[in-house]
Amino acid sequence: MSVPSHAKSVAFSGYGDADVLRLTESPVPEPGPGQVLLRVRAVGVNPLDWKVRRGFMEAVFPVAFPHVPGLEASGVVAAVGADVTAWKPGDEVLGPVAGGYAEYALADAAKLAAKPADLGWEAAAALPVAAESATRALGALGLVPGETLLVHAAAGSVGSLTVQLAVAAGVTVVGTASEANHDHLRALGAIPVRYGEGQFDRIRAAAPQGVDAVLDAAGSGVLAESVALAGGPERVVSLVDPAEAGPLGVRFSGGGPGEDRTVEGLAGALALHRAETLALPVRAALPLADAASAHRLSEQGHGLGKIVLLP
Ligand SMILES: NC(=O)c1ccc[n+]([C@@H]2O[C@H](COP(=O)([O-])OP(=O)(O)OC[C@H]3O[C@@H](n4cnc5c(N)ncnc54)[C@H](OP(=O)(O)O)[C@@H]3O)[C@@H](O)[C@H]2O)c1
């Protein structure tokens, strides 16, 4: 595969609303040791992408401008670093990337997985972040078969993967979602509960046996009541709100150094795909140049399934 010297990407050069995202042409990076250069076929859009773009994450996730967002992708290996033996040009893969809103992006060779031939580019690009986050959260919660897990924002991308992996592990799952997404949760094997006023009464009614652990992927001020429900903060994890978690003694998991579970997460998600039970729909697939529309859609904070961009 011949690699051009320059290629298209979408970047921003200052924090702001979605209009700061610009289609640009820049040099294609060369893979260093341990790296792979991907010809990106699809890239997943994550809430973190617009939170960073808005400057909300500046203290913990500072970026250099111009910054190309994009944490996860599917694509074809275009070139490999000198010491990389696991992959060769032409291999079809999925996994975490740096600067994935681009025709070409670098990836850590050790974190990629082979893309099954019967998994589409869009569906593959949707998996890495959700699979990693769900696997990390479930690991932190230490669930065993027969226990009950409450997932806030169970219909979201991370929530949906968490439900599927937990149900497959023999855990009973109660998940909050808007009513439009209750059939989706039932199909995944979870007990759906409508969020909003009175949700903890509805959760208690849905889980009369009690709740052993709680994952918050919503960040809607539910941690104090979640701690009361679980009988303490030890088995409550937040993926969203470190400020609310800290004073309650709740663990915030941000996927920092030492926490990454990509390899295990992708293995688990691809096992669900092989068993034909994987359900992470792609609700919108837009051209790379429409990244601003993709961000506006993600910022609405509702809806079922992933948004992907197609470079
Ligand atoms: N810390 C980490 O490592 C990490 C990793 C990945 C993601 N995250 C964060 O986790 C959150 C979810 O990410 P995602 O990719 O799953 O997002 P997503 O796919 O956009 O899903 C968001 C979901 O939130 C639900 N929701 C909105 N308001 C809610 C509420 N008050 N109660 C319960 N559910 C509510 C929506 O459900 P309805 O459509 O039914 O309203 C929607 O399905 C984001 O804030 C993201 O930044 C953190």
Tab-separated table of C-alpha atoms and ligand atoms in Angstrom:
chain	number	residue	atom	x	y	z
A	1	MET	CA	0.000	0.000	0.000
A	2	SER	CA	1.534	3.332	-0.991
A	3	VAL	CA	1.256	6.023	1.668
A	4	PRO	CA	0.871	9.661	0.547
A	5	SER	CA	2.995	12.396	2.135
A	6	HIS	CA	-0.079	14.442	3.098
A	7	ALA	CA	-3.688	13.489	3.899
A	8	LYS	CA	-6.944	14.934	5.207
A	9	SER	CA	-7.814	15.240	8.863
A	10	VAL	CA	-10.207	17.268	11.030
A	11	ALA	CA	-8.607	19.432	13.707
A	12	PHE	CA	-9.298	22.374	15.988
A	13	SER	CA	-6.860	25.131	16.923
A	14	GLY	CA	-8.725	26.594	19.889
A	15	TYR	CA	-11.472	25.523	22.284
A	16	GLY	CA	-15.036	26.309	21.301
A	17	ASP	CA	-18.258	25.042	19.791
A	18	ALA	CA	-18.445	22.523	16.953
A	19	ASP	CA	-17.609	25.178	14.349
A	20	VAL	CA	-13.952	25.163	15.464
A	21	LEU	CA	-13.574	21.769	13.756
A	22	ARG	CA	-11.869	22.274	10.392
A	23	LEU	CA	-11.023	19.902	7.560
A	24	THR	CA	-7.306	20.254	6.915
A	25	GLU	CA	-4.421	18.667	5.029
A	26	SER	CA	-1.339	17.673	7.014
A	27	PRO	CA	1.744	15.414	6.781
A	28	VAL	CA	1.068	11.705	7.317
A	29	PRO	CA	2.989	10.582	10.427
A	30	GLU	CA	5.514	7.739	10.308
A	31	PRO	CA	5.020	4.845	12.732
A	32	GLY	CA	7.681	4.713	15.443
A	33	PRO	CA	8.673	1.710	17.565
A	34	GLY	CA	5.640	-0.289	18.627
A	35	GLN	CA	3.357	1.699	16.330
A	36	VAL	CA	1.234	0.984	13.287
A	37	LEU	CA	0.000	3.503	10.716
A	38	LEU	CA	-3.640	2.857	9.787
A	39	ARG	CA	-5.528	3.899	6.709
A	40	VAL	CA	-8.621	4.760	8.723
A	41	ARG	CA	-11.887	3.387	7.337
A	42	ALA	CA	-14.161	4.497	10.200
A	43	VAL	CA	-13.579	6.396	13.440
A	44	GLY	CA	-15.816	6.382	16.517
A	45	VAL	CA	-17.074	9.685	17.953
A	46	ASN	CA	-17.046	9.817	21.762
A	47	PRO	CA	-18.452	12.317	24.267
A	48	LEU	CA	-14.847	12.908	25.363
A	49	ASP	CA	-14.109	14.331	21.895
A	50	TRP	CA	-16.495	17.275	22.334
A	51	LYS	CA	-15.713	17.680	26.045
A	52	VAL	CA	-12.045	18.174	25.073
A	53	ARG	CA	-13.046	20.454	22.165
A	54	ARG	CA	-15.043	22.645	24.540
A	55	GLY	CA	-12.047	22.899	26.911
A	56	PHE	CA	-13.889	21.097	29.729
A	57	MET	CA	-11.010	18.633	30.143
A	58	GLU	CA	-8.138	21.130	29.997
A	59	ALA	CA	-6.930	20.380	33.539
A	60	VAL	CA	-6.710	16.614	33.076
A	61	PHE	CA	-6.469	16.204	29.310
A	62	PRO	CA	-4.519	19.170	27.914
A	63	VAL	CA	-4.025	19.128	24.148
A	64	ALA	CA	-1.574	20.845	21.833
A	65	PHE	CA	-3.093	22.816	18.947
A	66	PRO	CA	-3.921	21.980	16.278
A	67	HIS	CA	-5.522	18.920	17.863
A	68	VAL	CA	-7.004	16.061	15.853
A	69	PRO	CA	-9.653	14.217	17.927
A	70	GLY	CA	-10.458	10.541	17.518
A	71	LEU	CA	-9.763	7.789	20.039
A	72	GLU	CA	-10.886	4.636	18.223
A	73	ALA	CA	-10.943	3.375	14.666
A	74	SER	CA	-11.106	0.510	12.246
A	75	GLY	CA	-8.784	0.464	9.288
A	76	VAL	CA	-6.149	-1.203	7.164
A	77	VAL	CA	-2.518	-1.367	8.276
A	78	ALA	CA	-0.588	0.908	5.900
A	79	ALA	CA	2.874	0.735	7.524
A	80	VAL	CA	4.459	-0.641	10.698
A	81	GLY	CA	7.236	0.514	13.025
A	82	ALA	CA	10.613	-1.211	12.635
A	83	ASP	CA	10.096	-3.578	15.584
A	84	VAL	CA	6.447	-4.509	14.892
A	85	THR	CA	5.972	-8.160	13.901
A	86	ALA	CA	2.328	-8.743	14.889
A	87	TRP	CA	0.886	-6.772	11.948
A	88	LYS	CA	1.745	-6.203	8.304
A	89	PRO	CA	0.460	-3.823	5.630
A	90	GLY	CA	-2.977	-4.910	4.422
A	91	ASP	CA	-4.157	-6.350	7.762
A	92	GLU	CA	-7.667	-5.228	8.760
A	93	VAL	CA	-7.803	-4.131	12.406
A	94	LEU	CA	-9.685	-2.172	15.055
A	95	GLY	CA	-8.519	-0.501	18.226
A	96	PRO	CA	-7.519	2.721	19.964
A	97	VAL	CA	-5.782	5.372	17.846
A	98	ALA	CA	-4.373	8.861	18.253
A	99	GLY	CA	-5.922	11.534	16.059
A	100	GLY	CA	-8.434	9.231	14.391
A	101	TYR	CA	-10.438	11.973	12.633
A	102	ALA	CA	-8.108	11.501	9.696
A	103	GLU	CA	-7.370	9.443	6.624
A	104	TYR	CA	-4.250	8.097	8.374
A	105	ALA	CA	-3.658	7.668	12.112
A	106	LEU	CA	-1.128	6.043	14.423
A	107	ALA	CA	-2.023	3.183	16.752
A	108	ASP	CA	-0.249	1.185	19.445
A	109	ALA	CA	0.400	-2.192	17.769
A	110	ALA	CA	-0.072	-4.076	21.050
A	111	LYS	CA	-3.636	-2.797	21.532
A	112	LEU	CA	-5.070	-3.630	18.112
A	113	ALA	CA	-7.288	-6.613	17.337
A	114	ALA	CA	-7.867	-8.296	13.987
A	115	LYS	CA	-11.168	-7.207	12.450
A	116	PRO	CA	-13.383	-10.205	11.727
A	117	ALA	CA	-14.352	-10.313	8.043
A	118	ASP	CA	-18.047	-10.349	8.973
A	119	LEU	CA	-17.811	-7.215	11.146
A	120	GLY	CA	-18.274	-4.015	9.136
A	121	TRP	CA	-15.878	-1.069	9.327
A	122	GLU	CA	-18.451	1.140	11.069
A	123	ALA	CA	-19.435	-1.465	13.657
A	124	ALA	CA	-15.764	-2.234	14.328
A	125	ALA	CA	-14.861	1.427	14.874
A	126	ALA	CA	-17.684	1.681	17.415
A	127	LEU	CA	-16.240	-0.938	19.742
A	128	PRO	CA	-12.838	-0.082	21.271
A	129	VAL	CA	-13.727	2.690	23.756
A	130	ALA	CA	-17.009	1.151	24.890
A	131	ALA	CA	-15.475	-2.321	25.242
A	132	GLU	CA	-12.444	-1.051	27.141
A	133	SER	CA	-14.456	1.195	29.460
A	134	ALA	CA	-17.066	-1.470	30.212
A	135	THR	CA	-14.399	-4.077	30.925
A	136	ARG	CA	-12.467	-1.702	33.174
A	137	ALA	CA	-15.591	-0.725	35.094
A	138	LEU	CA	-16.731	-4.312	35.581
A	139	GLY	CA	-13.221	-5.261	36.734
A	140	ALA	CA	-13.246	-2.459	39.299
A	141	LEU	CA	-16.663	-3.537	40.576
A	142	GLY	CA	-15.602	-7.178	41.012
A	143	LEU	CA	-18.958	-8.772	40.207
A	144	VAL	CA	-19.597	-12.493	40.550
A	145	PRO	CA	-22.431	-14.539	38.998
A	146	GLY	CA	-25.741	-14.093	40.793
A	147	GLU	CA	-25.050	-10.517	41.908
A	148	THR	CA	-27.079	-7.490	40.814
A	149	LEU	CA	-25.569	-4.484	39.039
A	150	LEU	CA	-27.229	-1.105	38.500
A	151	VAL	CA	-26.019	0.768	35.394
A	152	HIS	CA	-26.884	4.465	35.042
A	153	ALA	CA	-27.087	5.333	31.305
A	154	ALA	CA	-27.388	1.680	30.349
A	155	ALA	CA	-28.545	2.491	26.795
A	156	GLY	CA	-25.417	4.494	25.998
A	157	SER	CA	-22.467	2.950	24.202
A	158	VAL	CA	-20.515	2.172	27.365
A	159	GLY	CA	-23.693	1.162	29.197
A	160	SER	CA	-24.807	-1.209	26.448
A	161	LEU	CA	-21.460	-3.016	26.393
A	162	THR	CA	-21.428	-3.153	30.198
A	163	VAL	CA	-24.895	-4.718	30.227
A	164	GLN	CA	-23.917	-7.314	27.627
A	165	LEU	CA	-20.663	-8.325	29.322
A	166	ALA	CA	-22.303	-8.441	32.766
A	167	VAL	CA	-25.304	-10.485	31.587
A	168	ALA	CA	-22.936	-12.888	29.796
A	169	ALA	CA	-21.090	-13.283	33.133
A	170	GLY	CA	-24.284	-14.301	34.968
A	171	VAL	CA	-24.987	-10.928	36.606
A	172	THR	CA	-28.515	-9.492	36.921
A	173	VAL	CA	-28.547	-5.959	35.494
A	174	VAL	CA	-30.936	-3.102	36.158
A	175	GLY	CA	-30.312	-0.227	33.749
A	176	THR	CA	-31.624	3.317	33.564
A	177	ALA	CA	-32.652	4.734	30.187
A	178	SER	CA	-35.395	6.771	28.591
A	179	GLU	CA	-38.449	4.712	27.712
A	180	ALA	CA	-37.596	4.787	24.006
A	181	ASN	CA	-34.592	2.582	24.801
A	182	HIS	CA	-36.274	0.087	27.129
A	183	ASP	CA	-36.850	-2.530	24.429
A	184	HIS	CA	-33.137	-2.351	23.588
A	185	LEU	CA	-32.224	-3.012	27.230
A	186	ARG	CA	-34.719	-5.879	27.507
A	187	ALA	CA	-33.223	-7.439	24.370
A	188	LEU	CA	-29.801	-7.278	26.041
A	189	GLY	CA	-31.179	-9.087	29.080
A	190	ALA	CA	-31.379	-6.107	31.450
A	191	ILE	CA	-34.312	-4.795	33.484
A	192	PRO	CA	-34.989	-1.242	32.228
A	193	VAL	CA	-35.928	1.605	34.558
A	194	ARG	CA	-36.864	5.132	33.494
A	195	TYR	CA	-34.438	7.753	34.848
A	196	GLY	CA	-35.474	11.064	36.405
A	197	GLU	CA	-37.601	11.965	39.440
A	198	GLY	CA	-38.366	8.874	41.542
A	199	GLN	CA	-35.879	6.633	39.744
A	200	PHE	CA	-34.466	5.104	42.931
A	201	ASP	CA	-37.951	3.967	44.004
A	202	ARG	CA	-38.367	2.338	40.607
A	203	ILE	CA	-34.879	0.779	40.863
A	204	ARG	CA	-35.684	-0.699	44.301
A	205	ALA	CA	-38.929	-2.110	42.912
A	206	ALA	CA	-37.060	-3.619	39.943
A	207	ALA	CA	-34.415	-5.176	42.224
A	208	PRO	CA	-36.181	-6.311	45.422
A	209	GLN	CA	-33.153	-8.544	46.123
A	210	GLY	CA	-30.992	-5.398	46.457
A	211	VAL	CA	-28.180	-3.954	44.367
A	212	ASP	CA	-24.585	-5.136	44.925
A	213	ALA	CA	-22.757	-2.677	42.686
A	214	VAL	CA	-23.391	0.482	40.673
A	215	LEU	CA	-21.796	1.922	37.536
A	216	ASP	CA	-22.521	5.566	36.765
A	217	ALA	CA	-22.061	6.399	33.081
A	218	ALA	CA	-24.629	9.223	33.229
A	219	GLY	CA	-23.183	11.817	35.608
A	220	SER	CA	-26.577	13.182	36.563
A	221	GLY	CA	-26.054	13.563	40.313
A	222	VAL	CA	-26.963	10.002	41.263
A	223	LEU	CA	-23.917	8.967	43.269
A	224	ALA	CA	-25.094	9.736	46.815
A	225	GLU	CA	-28.268	7.689	46.382
A	226	SER	CA	-26.274	4.994	44.581
A	227	VAL	CA	-23.944	4.703	47.581
A	228	ALA	CA	-26.956	4.345	49.890
A	229	LEU	CA	-28.422	1.684	47.601
A	230	ALA	CA	-25.194	-0.350	47.423
A	231	GLY	CA	-24.596	-0.035	51.170
A	232	GLY	CA	-21.368	1.967	50.823
A	233	PRO	CA	-19.039	3.509	48.226
A	234	GLU	CA	-16.768	0.474	47.810
A	235	ARG	CA	-18.676	-1.023	44.902
A	236	VAL	CA	-19.783	2.154	43.178
A	237	VAL	CA	-17.751	3.403	40.195
A	238	SER	CA	-18.173	6.634	38.261
A	239	LEU	CA	-16.907	7.030	34.717
A	240	VAL	CA	-18.192	10.571	34.468
A	241	ASP	CA	-17.957	12.756	37.510
A	242	PRO	CA	-14.747	12.879	39.622
A	243	ALA	CA	-15.963	15.973	41.498
A	244	GLU	CA	-19.107	14.248	42.738
A	245	ALA	CA	-17.299	10.928	43.342
A	246	GLY	CA	-14.416	12.203	45.493
A	247	PRO	CA	-16.275	13.489	48.575
A	248	LEU	CA	-18.437	10.353	48.650
A	249	GLY	CA	-15.424	8.018	48.592
A	250	VAL	CA	-16.574	6.684	45.223
A	251	ARG	CA	-13.907	5.541	42.793
A	252	PHE	CA	-13.659	7.531	39.567
A	253	SER	CA	-12.135	5.549	36.740
A	254	GLY	CA	-10.707	7.559	33.871
A	255	GLY	CA	-8.626	4.931	32.123
A	256	GLY	CA	-5.314	6.456	33.151
A	257	PRO	CA	-1.922	4.713	33.182
A	258	GLY	CA	-2.129	1.174	34.526
A	259	GLU	CA	-5.910	1.030	34.127
A	260	ASP	CA	-6.159	0.279	30.416
A	261	ARG	CA	-8.118	-2.881	29.564
A	262	THR	CA	-8.217	-2.576	25.770
A	263	VAL	CA	-6.895	-6.043	24.941
A	264	GLU	CA	-9.296	-7.804	27.304
A	265	GLY	CA	-12.175	-5.491	26.314
A	266	LEU	CA	-11.789	-6.106	22.586
A	267	ALA	CA	-11.465	-9.853	23.186
A	268	GLY	CA	-14.717	-9.803	25.170
A	269	ALA	CA	-16.601	-7.730	22.597
A	270	LEU	CA	-15.376	-9.871	19.705
A	271	ALA	CA	-16.423	-13.013	21.606
A	272	LEU	CA	-19.944	-11.534	21.813
A	273	HIS	CA	-19.756	-10.862	18.062
A	274	ARG	CA	-18.786	-14.495	17.396
A	275	ALA	CA	-21.691	-15.639	19.577
A	276	GLU	CA	-23.939	-13.350	17.473
A	277	THR	CA	-25.136	-11.505	20.585
A	278	LEU	CA	-23.155	-8.253	20.183
A	279	ALA	CA	-25.495	-5.262	19.980
A	280	LEU	CA	-23.865	-1.853	19.627
A	281	PRO	CA	-25.756	-0.206	16.776
A	282	VAL	CA	-24.296	2.612	14.697
A	283	ARG	CA	-26.942	5.342	14.693
A	284	ALA	CA	-25.131	7.720	12.350
A	285	ALA	CA	-22.233	7.335	9.908
A	286	LEU	CA	-21.163	10.689	8.491
A	287	PRO	CA	-18.375	11.819	6.142
A	288	LEU	CA	-15.239	13.070	7.920
A	289	ALA	CA	-15.995	16.592	6.706
A	290	ASP	CA	-19.241	16.487	8.749
A	291	ALA	CA	-17.402	16.094	12.068
A	292	ALA	CA	-19.150	19.203	13.427
A	293	SER	CA	-22.578	17.602	12.826
A	294	ALA	CA	-21.372	14.435	14.532
A	295	HIS	CA	-20.281	16.448	17.576
A	296	ARG	CA	-23.598	18.299	17.755
A	297	LEU	CA	-25.424	14.972	17.684
A	298	SER	CA	-23.213	13.498	20.423
A	299	GLU	CA	-23.620	16.613	22.572
A	300	GLN	CA	-27.378	16.046	22.722
A	301	GLY	CA	-26.532	13.271	25.221
A	302	HIS	CA	-29.385	10.985	24.197
A	303	GLY	CA	-29.973	8.259	21.697
A	304	LEU	CA	-29.044	4.702	21.089
A	305	GLY	CA	-25.840	3.631	19.422
A	306	LYS	CA	-22.560	5.056	18.224
A	307	ILE	CA	-21.807	7.881	15.842
A	308	VAL	CA	-18.944	7.226	13.421
A	309	LEU	CA	-17.094	9.300	10.831
A	310	LEU	CA	-15.915	7.936	7.494
A	311	PRO	CA	-12.609	9.461	6.286
B	1	LIG	N1	-14.090	7.666	32.417
B	1	LIG	C1	-13.962	6.948	31.310
B	1	LIG	O1	-13.000	6.211	31.136
B	1	LIG	C2	-15.032	7.030	30.245
B	1	LIG	C3	-14.965	6.198	29.114
B	1	LIG	C4	-15.986	6.279	28.175
B	1	LIG	C5	-17.041	7.163	28.349
B	1	LIG	N2	-17.054	7.960	29.446
B	1	LIG	C6	-18.161	8.888	29.677
B	1	LIG	O2	-19.328	8.101	29.905
B	1	LIG	C7	-20.476	8.804	29.439
B	1	LIG	C8	-21.266	7.892	28.493
B	1	LIG	O3	-20.498	7.662	27.326
B	1	LIG	P1	-21.154	6.903	26.082
B	1	LIG	O4	-20.111	6.808	25.034
B	1	LIG	O5	-21.840	5.683	26.540
B	1	LIG	O6	-22.248	7.999	25.631
B	1	LIG	P2	-23.463	7.864	24.628
B	1	LIG	O7	-23.316	6.657	23.759
B	1	LIG	O8	-23.606	9.184	23.980
B	1	LIG	O9	-24.744	7.583	25.566
B	1	LIG	C9	-25.214	8.505	26.439
B	1	LIG	C10	-26.441	7.888	27.107
B	1	LIG	O10	-26.751	8.620	28.278
B	1	LIG	C11	-28.115	8.388	28.541
B	1	LIG	N3	-28.597	9.382	29.474
B	1	LIG	C12	-28.699	10.729	29.305
B	1	LIG	N4	-29.144	11.311	30.440
B	1	LIG	C13	-29.328	10.309	31.353
B	1	LIG	C14	-29.748	10.264	32.698
B	1	LIG	N5	-30.087	11.374	33.376
B	1	LIG	N6	-29.800	9.067	33.321
B	1	LIG	C15	-29.473	7.937	32.670
B	1	LIG	N7	-29.053	7.905	31.383
B	1	LIG	C16	-28.982	9.086	30.741
B	1	LIG	C17	-28.781	8.414	27.213
B	1	LIG	O11	-29.875	7.556	27.269
B	1	LIG	P3	-31.299	7.949	26.627
B	1	LIG	O12	-31.088	8.064	25.141
B	1	LIG	O13	-32.159	6.813	27.007
B	1	LIG	O14	-31.668	9.298	27.235
B	1	LIG	C18	-27.683	7.880	26.263
B	1	LIG	O15	-27.968	6.566	25.860
B	1	LIG	C19	-19.964	10.088	28.773
B	1	LIG	O16	-20.049	11.153	29.700
B	1	LIG	C20	-18.500	9.771	28.496
B	1	LIG	O17	-17.676	10.926	28.416
B	1	LIG	C21	-16.079	7.923	30.396
